[in-house]
Coordinates of C-alpha atoms in Angstrom, one line a residue:
X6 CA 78.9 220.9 6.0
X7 CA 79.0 224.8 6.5
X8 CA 75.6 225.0 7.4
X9 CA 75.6 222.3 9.6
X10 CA 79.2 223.8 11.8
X11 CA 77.2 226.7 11.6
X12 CA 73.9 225.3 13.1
X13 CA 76.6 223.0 15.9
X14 CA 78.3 226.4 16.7
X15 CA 75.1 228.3 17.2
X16 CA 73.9 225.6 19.7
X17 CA 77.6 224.9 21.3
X18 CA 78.2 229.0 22.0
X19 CA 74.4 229.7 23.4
X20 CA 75.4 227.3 26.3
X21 CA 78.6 228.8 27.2
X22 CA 77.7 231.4 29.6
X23 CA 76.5 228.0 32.0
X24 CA 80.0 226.6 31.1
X25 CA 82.3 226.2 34.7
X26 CA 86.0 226.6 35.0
X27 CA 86.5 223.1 35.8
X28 CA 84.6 222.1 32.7
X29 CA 81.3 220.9 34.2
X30 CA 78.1 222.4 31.9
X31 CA 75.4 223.2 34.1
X32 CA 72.0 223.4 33.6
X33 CA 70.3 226.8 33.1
X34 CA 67.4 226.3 35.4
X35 CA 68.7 223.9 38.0
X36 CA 72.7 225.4 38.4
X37 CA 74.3 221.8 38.4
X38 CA 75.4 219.2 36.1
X39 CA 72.6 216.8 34.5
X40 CA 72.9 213.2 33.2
X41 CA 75.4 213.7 30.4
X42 CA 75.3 216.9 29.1
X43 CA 79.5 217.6 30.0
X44 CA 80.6 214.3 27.8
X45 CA 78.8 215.9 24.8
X46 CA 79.5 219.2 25.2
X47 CA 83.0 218.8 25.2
X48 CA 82.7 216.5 22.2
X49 CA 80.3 219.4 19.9
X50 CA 83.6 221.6 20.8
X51 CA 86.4 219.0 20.0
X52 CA 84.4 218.8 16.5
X53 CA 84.2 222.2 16.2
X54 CA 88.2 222.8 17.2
X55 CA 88.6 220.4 14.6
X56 CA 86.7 222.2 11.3
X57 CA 87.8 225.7 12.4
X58 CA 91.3 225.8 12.2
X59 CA 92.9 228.8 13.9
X60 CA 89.9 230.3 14.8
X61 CA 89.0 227.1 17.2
X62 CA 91.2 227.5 19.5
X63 CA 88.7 228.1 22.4
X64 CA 86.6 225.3 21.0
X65 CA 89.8 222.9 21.9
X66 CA 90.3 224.5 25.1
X67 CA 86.6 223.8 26.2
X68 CA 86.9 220.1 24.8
X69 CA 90.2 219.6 26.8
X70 CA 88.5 220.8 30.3
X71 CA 85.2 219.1 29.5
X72 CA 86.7 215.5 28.4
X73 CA 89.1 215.8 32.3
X74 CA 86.1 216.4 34.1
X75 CA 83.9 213.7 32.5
X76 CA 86.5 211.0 32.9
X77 CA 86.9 211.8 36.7
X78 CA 83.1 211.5 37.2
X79 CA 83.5 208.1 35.2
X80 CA 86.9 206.9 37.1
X81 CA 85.0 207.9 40.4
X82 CA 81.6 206.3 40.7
X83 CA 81.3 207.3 44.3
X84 CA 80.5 210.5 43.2
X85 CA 76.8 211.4 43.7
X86 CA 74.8 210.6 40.6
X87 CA 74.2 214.0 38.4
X88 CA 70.1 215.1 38.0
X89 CA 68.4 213.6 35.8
X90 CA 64.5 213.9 36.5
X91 CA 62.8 216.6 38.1
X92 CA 59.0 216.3 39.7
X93 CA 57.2 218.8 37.9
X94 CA 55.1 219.4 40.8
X95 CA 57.4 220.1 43.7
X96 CA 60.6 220.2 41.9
X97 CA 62.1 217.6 43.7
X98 CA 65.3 216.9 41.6
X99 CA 67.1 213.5 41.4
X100 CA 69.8 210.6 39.7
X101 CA 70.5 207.7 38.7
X102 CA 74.2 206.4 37.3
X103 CA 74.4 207.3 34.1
X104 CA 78.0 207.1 33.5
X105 CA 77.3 204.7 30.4
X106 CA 76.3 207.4 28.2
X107 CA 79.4 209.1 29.0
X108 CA 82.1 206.7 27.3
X109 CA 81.5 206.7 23.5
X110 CA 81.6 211.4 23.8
X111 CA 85.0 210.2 25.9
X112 CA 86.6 208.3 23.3
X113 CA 85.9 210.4 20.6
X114 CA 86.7 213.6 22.3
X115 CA 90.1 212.2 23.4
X116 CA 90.5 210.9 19.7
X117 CA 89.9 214.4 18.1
X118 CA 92.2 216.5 20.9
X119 CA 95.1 213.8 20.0
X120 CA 94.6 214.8 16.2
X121 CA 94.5 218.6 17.3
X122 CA 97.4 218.4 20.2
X123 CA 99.0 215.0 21.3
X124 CA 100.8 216.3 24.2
X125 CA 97.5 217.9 25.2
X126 CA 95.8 214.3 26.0
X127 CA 99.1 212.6 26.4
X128 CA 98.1 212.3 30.2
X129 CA 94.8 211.0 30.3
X130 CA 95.7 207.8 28.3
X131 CA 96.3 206.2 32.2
X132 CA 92.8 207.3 33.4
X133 CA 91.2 206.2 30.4
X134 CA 93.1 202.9 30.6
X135 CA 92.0 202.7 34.2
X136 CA 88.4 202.5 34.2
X137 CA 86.5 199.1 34.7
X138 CA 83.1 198.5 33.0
X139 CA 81.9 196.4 36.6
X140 CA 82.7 199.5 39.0
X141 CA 81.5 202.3 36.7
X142 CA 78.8 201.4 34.2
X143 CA 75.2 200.4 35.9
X144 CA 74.1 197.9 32.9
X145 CA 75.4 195.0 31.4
X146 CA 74.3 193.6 27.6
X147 CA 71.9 193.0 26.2
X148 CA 70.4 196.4 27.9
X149 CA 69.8 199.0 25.8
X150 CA 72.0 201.2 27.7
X151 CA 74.8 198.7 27.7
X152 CA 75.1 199.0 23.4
X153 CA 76.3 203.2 24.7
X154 CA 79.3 202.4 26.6
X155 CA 80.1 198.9 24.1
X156 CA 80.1 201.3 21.6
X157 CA 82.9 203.2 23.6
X158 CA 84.8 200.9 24.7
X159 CA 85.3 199.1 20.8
X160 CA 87.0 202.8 20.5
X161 CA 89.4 202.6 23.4
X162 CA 89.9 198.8 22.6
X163 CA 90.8 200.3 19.0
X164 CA 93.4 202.4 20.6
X165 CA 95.3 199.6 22.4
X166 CA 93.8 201.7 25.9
X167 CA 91.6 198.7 27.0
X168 CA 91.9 196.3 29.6
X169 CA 89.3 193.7 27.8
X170 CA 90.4 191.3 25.3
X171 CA 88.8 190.7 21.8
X172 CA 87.3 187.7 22.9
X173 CA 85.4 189.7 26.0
X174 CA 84.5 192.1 23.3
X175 CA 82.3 189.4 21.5
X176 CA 81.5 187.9 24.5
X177 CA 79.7 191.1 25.5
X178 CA 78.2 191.8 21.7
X179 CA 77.0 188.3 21.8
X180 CA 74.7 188.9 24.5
X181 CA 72.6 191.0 22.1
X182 CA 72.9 188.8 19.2
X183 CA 71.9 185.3 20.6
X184 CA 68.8 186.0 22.1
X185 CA 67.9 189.4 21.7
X186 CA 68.3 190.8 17.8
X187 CA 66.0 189.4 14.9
X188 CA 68.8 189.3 11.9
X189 CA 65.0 188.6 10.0
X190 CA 63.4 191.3 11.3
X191 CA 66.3 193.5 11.5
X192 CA 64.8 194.4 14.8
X193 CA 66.3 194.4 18.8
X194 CA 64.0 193.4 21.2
X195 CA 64.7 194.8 25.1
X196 CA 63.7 192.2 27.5
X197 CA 60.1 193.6 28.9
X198 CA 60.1 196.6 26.2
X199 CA 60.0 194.9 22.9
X200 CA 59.7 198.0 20.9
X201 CA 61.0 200.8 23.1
X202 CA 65.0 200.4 22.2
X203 CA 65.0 198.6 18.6
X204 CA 66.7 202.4 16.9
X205 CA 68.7 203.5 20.0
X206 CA 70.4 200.0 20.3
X207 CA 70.9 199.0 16.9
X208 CA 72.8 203.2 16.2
X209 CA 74.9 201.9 18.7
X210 CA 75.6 198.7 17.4
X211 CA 76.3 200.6 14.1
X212 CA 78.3 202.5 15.7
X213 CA 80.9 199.7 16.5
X214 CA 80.8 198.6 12.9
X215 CA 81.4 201.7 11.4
X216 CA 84.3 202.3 13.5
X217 CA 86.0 199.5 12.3
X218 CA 84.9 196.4 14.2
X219 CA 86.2 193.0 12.7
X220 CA 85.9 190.6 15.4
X221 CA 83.0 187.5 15.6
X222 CA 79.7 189.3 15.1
X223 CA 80.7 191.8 12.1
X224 CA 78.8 189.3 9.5
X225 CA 76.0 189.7 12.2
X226 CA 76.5 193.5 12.7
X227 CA 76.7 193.7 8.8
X228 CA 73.6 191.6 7.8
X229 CA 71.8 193.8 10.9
X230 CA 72.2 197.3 9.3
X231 CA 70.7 195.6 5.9
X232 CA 67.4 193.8 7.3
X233 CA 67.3 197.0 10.0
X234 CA 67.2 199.3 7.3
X235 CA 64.5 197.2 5.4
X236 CA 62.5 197.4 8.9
X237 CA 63.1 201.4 9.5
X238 CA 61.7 202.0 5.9
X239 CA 58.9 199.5 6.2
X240 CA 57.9 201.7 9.3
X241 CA 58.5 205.0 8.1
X242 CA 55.5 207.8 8.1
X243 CA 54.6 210.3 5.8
X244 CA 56.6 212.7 7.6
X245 CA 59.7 211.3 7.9
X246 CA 59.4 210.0 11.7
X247 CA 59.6 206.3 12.6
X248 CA 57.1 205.0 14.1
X249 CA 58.9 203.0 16.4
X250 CA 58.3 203.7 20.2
X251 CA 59.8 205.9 23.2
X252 CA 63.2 207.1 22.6
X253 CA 64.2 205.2 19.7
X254 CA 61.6 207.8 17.7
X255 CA 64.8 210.6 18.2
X256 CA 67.3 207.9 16.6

């Protein structure tokens, strides 16, 4: 655990000098927010506010500014979407809505600053009640990118924040699990990229599961992360890596 906080802290302080007042992280090289970087960074300092004790106290104070500004961005999708490629030849720079990715780092940061100081979050409870899945997230299940924010929003349904009811829950998990995960295979298949999502989607789907999930699909979710498991293994190279494909290799 020490060497790991110590490895998180390394990474979490060399990235503070691009660290704005309002919370936003900016890039280094381009001077502006990109895809999802403010969500995590906020939540690699709640974590560290939360091993350090006394000494954490900037850590918290980071988290706090971070998780505000990433839940206006969310609450406001009018908001231009934040850089996400760049053409390496010209350096044209552009977005797409990735506001997704942003609610599981929410949920988690706001859990770990209510642990820290209640009163501190006391206030964004209304704003993280407020947000709609249809206005703010671009992708609906079974998309890959859909599992991010379902694996969110089991959190803020876990803290009696959501709007959605149990049964809209499974509705939406269902959408993976009827057509589109191989309990056999232990295996997710994107529609048109059969290989490209299987580890991303099914960490998510974990995810859920390991944060307490009991609702229609948990003997699903359960017999998943057993066949899944089989399948990673069965796939594994000599290094280490999975041979899977795109970015599920970094899962």
């Amino acid at each position: 655990m020490h060497e790991a906080l110590t490895i998180l802290k390394r990474g979490v302080d060399s990235l503070a000098p691009w660290l704005q007042a309002d919370g936003e992280l900016f890039d280094p090289i381009l001077h502006e927010p990109t895809q999802y970087g403010t969500p995590y960074y906020a939540y690699c300092n709640a974590v560290l506010a939360l091993h350090l004790g006394a000494s954490g106290e900037v850590y918290r104070e980071r988290a706090l500014k971070g998780l505000i500004a990433s839940l206006v961005y969310v609450l406001h999708p009018e908001l231009s979407p934040r850089i996400s490629s760049v053409e390496r030849e010209t350096g044209h720079a552009w977005g797409i809505n990735h506001r997704d990715f942003f609610w599981p780092a929410i949920l988690k940061t706001f859990q770990i600053l209510r642990e820290l100081s209640p009163l501190a979050v006391k206030g964004l409870e209304a704003g993280i009640a407020e947000v709609r899945v249809e206005r703010s997230f671009a992708e609906r299940p079974p998309n890959n990118w859909a599992s991010v924010w379902l694996s969110g929003e089991w959190l803020r349904f876990h803290e009696g924040l959501s709007p959605y009811s149990q049964e809209q829950l499974d509705a939406w998990l269902g959408a993976f699990f009827e057509n589109h995960v191989r309990l056999d295979l232990g295996f997710y298949m994107e529609p048109g990229l059969p290989n490209s999502y299987d580890l991303f989607t099914r960490y998510h789907l974990a995810d859920i599961l390991l944060n307490g999930y009991t609702g229609k699909w948990t003997e699903s979710l359960e017999t998943l992360m057993e066949t899944g498991l089989r399948r990673s293994l069965d796939v594994q190279l000599s290094d280490g890596s999975l041979a899977s494909a795109h970015r599920s290799t970094g899962q």
